[in-house]
CSV table of N, CA and C in Angstrom, one decimal:
chain,number,residue,atom,x,y,z
A,1,UNK,N,1.0,-1.4,0.0
A,1,UNK,CA,0.1,0.0,-0.1
A,1,UNK,C,0.9,1.2,0.0
A,2,UNK,N,0.6,2.0,-0.8
A,2,UNK,CA,1.3,3.2,-1.0
A,2,UNK,C,1.4,4.2,0.1
A,3,UNK,N,0.3,4.5,0.5
A,3,UNK,CA,0.3,5.5,1.9
A,3,UNK,C,1.1,4.8,3.2
A,4,UNK,N,1.2,3.3,3.2
A,4,UNK,CA,1.8,3.2,4.3
A,4,UNK,C,3.4,3.3,4.2
A,5,UNK,N,3.7,3.2,3.1
A,5,UNK,CA,5.3,3.2,2.9
A,5,UNK,C,5.4,4.5,2.9
A,6,UNK,N,4.6,5.7,2.4
A,6,UNK,CA,4.9,6.9,2.5
A,6,UNK,C,4.9,7.5,4.1
A,7,UNK,N,3.9,6.8,4.7
A,7,UNK,CA,4.2,7.3,6.4
A,7,UNK,C,4.8,6.4,7.1
A,8,UNK,N,5.5,5.4,6.6
A,8,UNK,CA,7.0,4.8,7.0
A,8,UNK,C,8.0,5.7,6.8
A,9,UNK,N,8.3,6.0,5.7
A,9,UNK,CA,9.5,7.2,5.2
A,9,UNK,C,9.2,8.6,6.3
A,10,UNK,N,7.7,9.2,6.1
A,10,UNK,CA,7.7,10.2,7.1
A,10,UNK,C,8.0,10.0,8.6
A,11,UNK,N,7.8,8.9,9.2
A,11,UNK,CA,8.0,8.6,10.6
A,11,UNK,C,9.5,8.2,10.7
A,12,UNK,N,10.0,7.6,9.5
A,12,UNK,CA,11.8,7.7,10.0
A,12,UNK,C,12.3,8.9,9.8
A,13,UNK,N,11.9,9.9,9.1
A,13,UNK,CA,12.2,11.1,9.2
A,13,UNK,C,11.9,12.0,10.5
A,14,UNK,N,10.7,11.8,11.0
A,14,UNK,CA,10.4,12.4,12.1
A,14,UNK,C,11.4,11.8,13.2
A,15,UNK,N,11.6,10.8,13.3
A,15,UNK,CA,12.4,9.8,14.6
A,15,UNK,C,13.6,10.1,14.6
A,16,UNK,N,14.4,10.6,13.2
A,16,UNK,CA,15.5,10.6,13.2
A,16,UNK,C,15.7,12.1,13.7
A,17,UNK,N,14.9,12.6,14.0
A,17,UNK,CA,15.2,14.1,14.5
A,17,UNK,C,15.7,14.4,16.2
A,18,UNK,N,15.9,15.2,16.7
A,18,UNK,CA,16.2,15.3,18.2
A,18,UNK,C,14.7,15.5,18.8
A,19,UNK,N,14.7,15.4,20.1
A,19,UNK,CA,13.4,15.4,20.7
A,19,UNK,C,12.7,16.7,20.5
A,20,UNK,N,13.4,17.7,20.4
A,20,UNK,CA,13.1,19.1,20.5
A,20,UNK,C,13.0,19.6,19.0
A,21,UNK,N,13.5,18.7,17.7
A,21,UNK,CA,13.5,19.5,16.8
A,21,UNK,C,12.0,20.0,16.1
A,22,UNK,N,12.5,20.7,15.4
A,22,UNK,CA,11.3,21.6,14.6
A,22,UNK,C,11.5,21.2,13.1
A,23,UNK,N,10.4,21.0,12.6
A,23,UNK,CA,10.3,19.9,11.1
A,23,UNK,C,9.4,21.3,10.2
A,24,UNK,N,10.0,21.6,9.1
A,24,UNK,CA,9.3,22.1,8.4
A,24,UNK,C,8.9,21.4,7.3
A,25,UNK,N,7.5,21.7,6.8
A,25,UNK,CA,7.1,21.0,5.8
A,25,UNK,C,7.5,20.9,4.5
A,26,UNK,N,8.2,21.6,3.9
A,26,UNK,CA,9.0,21.5,2.7
A,26,UNK,C,10.5,20.5,2.9
A,27,UNK,N,11.0,20.6,4.1
A,27,UNK,CA,12.1,19.6,4.2
A,27,UNK,C,11.3,18.3,4.7
A,28,UNK,N,10.3,18.2,5.2
A,28,UNK,CA,9.7,16.9,5.5
A,28,UNK,C,9.6,16.2,3.7
A,29,UNK,N,9.1,17.1,3.3
A,29,UNK,CA,8.5,16.5,1.9
A,29,UNK,C,9.4,16.1,0.9
A,30,UNK,N,10.9,16.8,1.2
A,30,UNK,CA,11.8,16.4,0.7
A,30,UNK,C,12.4,15.1,1.0
A,31,UNK,N,12.8,15.0,2.3
A,31,UNK,CA,13.3,14.2,3.3
A,31,UNK,C,12.8,12.9,3.4
A,32,UNK,N,11.4,12.7,2.8
A,32,UNK,CA,10.7,11.7,2.9
A,32,UNK,C,10.0,11.4,1.4
A,33,UNK,N,10.5,11.9,0.7
A,33,UNK,CA,9.9,11.9,-0.9
A,33,UNK,C,8.4,11.9,-0.9
A,34,UNK,N,7.6,12.7,-0.4
A,34,UNK,CA,6.3,12.3,-0.3
A,34,UNK,C,5.5,14.0,-0.9
A,35,UNK,N,5.0,13.6,-1.9
A,35,UNK,CA,4.3,14.7,-2.7
A,35,UNK,C,3.5,15.6,-1.6
A,36,UNK,N,3.2,16.9,-1.4
A,36,UNK,CA,2.6,17.9,-0.8
A,36,UNK,C,1.1,17.4,-0.6
A,37,UNK,N,0.5,16.9,-1.6
A,37,UNK,CA,-0.8,16.7,-1.7
A,37,UNK,C,-1.1,15.4,-0.5
A,38,UNK,N,-0.1,14.4,-0.7
A,38,UNK,CA,-0.1,13.4,0.6
A,38,UNK,C,0.4,13.9,1.9
A,39,UNK,N,1.7,14.9,1.8
A,39,UNK,CA,2.1,15.4,3.3
A,39,UNK,C,1.2,15.8,4.2
A,40,UNK,N,0.4,16.8,3.9
A,40,UNK,CA,0.0,17.7,4.6
A,40,UNK,C,-1.6,16.7,5.2
A,41,UNK,N,-2.7,15.9,4.6
A,41,UNK,CA,-3.1,15.1,5.3
A,41,UNK,C,-2.8,14.1,6.5
A,42,UNK,N,-1.5,13.8,6.2
A,42,UNK,CA,-0.7,13.0,6.9
A,42,UNK,C,0.0,13.5,8.4
A,43,UNK,N,0.2,14.9,7.9
A,43,UNK,CA,0.6,15.7,9.3
A,43,UNK,C,-0.6,16.1,9.8
A,44,UNK,N,-1.5,16.2,9.1
A,44,UNK,CA,-3.1,16.7,9.9
A,44,UNK,C,-3.4,15.4,10.9
A,45,UNK,N,-3.4,14.1,10.4
A,45,UNK,CA,-3.7,12.8,10.9
A,45,UNK,C,-2.5,12.7,12.1
A,46,UNK,N,-1.2,13.3,12.1
A,46,UNK,CA,-0.8,12.9,13.3
A,46,UNK,C,-0.9,13.7,14.1
A,47,UNK,N,-1.5,15.2,14.0
A,47,UNK,CA,-1.5,16.2,14.7
A,47,UNK,C,-2.9,16.2,15.7
A,48,UNK,N,-4.0,15.5,14.8
A,48,UNK,CA,-4.9,15.3,15.4
A,48,UNK,C,-5.1,14.0,16.7
A,49,UNK,N,-3.9,13.4,16.2
A,49,UNK,CA,-3.9,12.2,17.1
A,49,UNK,C,-2.7,12.8,18.5
A,50,UNK,N,-2.4,13.7,18.3
A,50,UNK,CA,-1.5,14.1,19.5
A,50,UNK,C,-0.2,13.8,19.5
A,51,UNK,N,0.3,13.6,18.3
A,51,UNK,CA,1.5,13.0,17.8
A,51,UNK,C,2.3,13.9,17.5
A,52,UNK,N,2.0,15.2,16.8
A,52,UNK,CA,2.6,16.6,16.4
A,52,UNK,C,2.0,17.6,16.9
A,53,UNK,N,2.8,18.7,17.1
A,53,UNK,CA,2.3,19.9,17.5
A,53,UNK,C,2.8,21.1,16.7
A,54,UNK,N,2.3,22.1,16.4
A,54,UNK,CA,2.7,22.5,15.3
A,54,UNK,C,3.0,24.6,15.8
A,55,UNK,N,3.5,25.2,15.3
A,55,UNK,CA,4.2,26.4,15.7
A,55,UNK,C,4.3,27.2,14.3
A,56,UNK,N,4.6,28.4,14.6
A,56,UNK,CA,5.2,29.4,13.8
A,56,UNK,C,6.1,30.2,14.2
A,57,UNK,N,7.4,30.4,13.3
A,57,UNK,CA,8.4,31.1,13.4
A,57,UNK,C,8.2,32.6,14.2
A,58,UNK,N,8.8,32.9,15.0
A,58,UNK,CA,8.5,34.5,15.4
A,58,UNK,C,9.7,35.2,14.9
A,59,UNK,N,9.4,36.6,14.5
A,59,UNK,CA,8.3,37.3,14.8
A,59,UNK,C,7.4,37.5,13.7
A,60,UNK,N,7.7,37.0,12.4
A,60,UNK,CA,7.0,37.2,11.3
A,60,UNK,C,5.7,36.5,11.2
A,61,UNK,N,6.3,35.1,11.8
A,61,UNK,CA,5.1,33.8,11.7
A,61,UNK,C,4.6,33.9,10.1
A,62,UNK,N,5.6,33.6,9.5
A,62,UNK,CA,5.6,33.3,7.8
A,62,UNK,C,6.0,31.6,7.8
A,63,UNK,N,7.0,30.9,8.6
A,63,UNK,CA,6.9,29.6,8.3
A,63,UNK,C,6.2,28.6,9.5
A,64,UNK,N,5.2,27.7,9.1
A,64,UNK,CA,4.8,26.8,10.0
A,64,UNK,C,5.8,25.8,10.1
A,65,UNK,N,5.8,25.3,11.3
A,65,UNK,CA,6.9,23.9,11.7
A,65,UNK,C,6.1,23.2,12.6
A,66,UNK,N,6.8,21.9,12.6
A,66,UNK,CA,6.0,20.6,13.5
A,66,UNK,C,7.2,20.4,14.6
A,67,UNK,N,6.5,19.6,15.6
A,67,UNK,CA,7.6,19.2,16.6
A,67,UNK,C,6.7,17.7,16.9
A,68,UNK,N,7.6,16.9,17.0
A,68,UNK,CA,7.0,15.4,17.5
A,68,UNK,C,6.9,15.3,18.8
A,69,UNK,N,5.7,15.0,19.4
A,69,UNK,CA,5.4,14.7,20.9
A,69,UNK,C,6.1,13.7,21.4
A,70,UNK,N,6.3,13.3,22.7
A,70,UNK,CA,6.7,12.2,23.4
A,70,UNK,C,5.8,11.2,22.9
A,71,UNK,N,4.4,11.5,23.1
A,71,UNK,CA,3.5,10.3,22.6
A,71,UNK,C,3.7,9.9,21.1
A,72,UNK,N,4.0,10.8,20.7
A,72,UNK,CA,4.2,10.6,18.7
A,72,UNK,C,5.5,9.8,18.6
A,73,UNK,N,6.6,10.1,19.5
A,73,UNK,CA,7.8,9.3,19.3
A,73,UNK,C,7.6,7.8,19.6
A,74,UNK,N,7.1,7.9,20.9
A,74,UNK,CA,6.4,6.1,21.1
A,74,UNK,C,5.8,5.4,20.3
A,75,UNK,N,4.5,6.2,19.8
A,75,UNK,CA,3.9,5.3,18.6
A,75,UNK,C,4.6,5.3,17.7
A,76,UNK,N,5.3,6.3,17.0
A,76,UNK,CA,5.6,6.3,15.4
A,76,UNK,C,7.0,4.9,15.6
A,77,UNK,N,7.5,4.9,17.1
A,77,UNK,CA,8.7,4.0,17.1
A,77,UNK,C,8.1,2.3,17.1
A,78,UNK,N,6.9,2.2,17.4
A,78,UNK,CA,6.4,0.8,17.3
A,78,UNK,C,6.4,0.5,15.8
A,79,UNK,N,6.6,-0.8,15.9
A,79,UNK,CA,6.6,-1.7,14.6
A,79,UNK,C,5.1,-1.9,13.5
A,80,UNK,N,4.8,-1.4,12.8
A,80,UNK,CA,3.9,-1.4,12.0
A,80,UNK,C,3.2,-3.0,12.0
């Protein structure tokens, strides 16, 4: 299944980051090799589950970023 492969690649990228790493969508898209049309729904799902939080760079608030939560790190580390 294509979406499972894409989610595994996204999870690997997120898990490779430090505990407080900020992940920008453009970087996630490139690193996980996922098209934007597929990336944002996956990020929304992870955020709804409480596995990601998001924020905006200060002071201009022009770049959105995501941070993997402790729960997200535990859940994504589990084998599928």
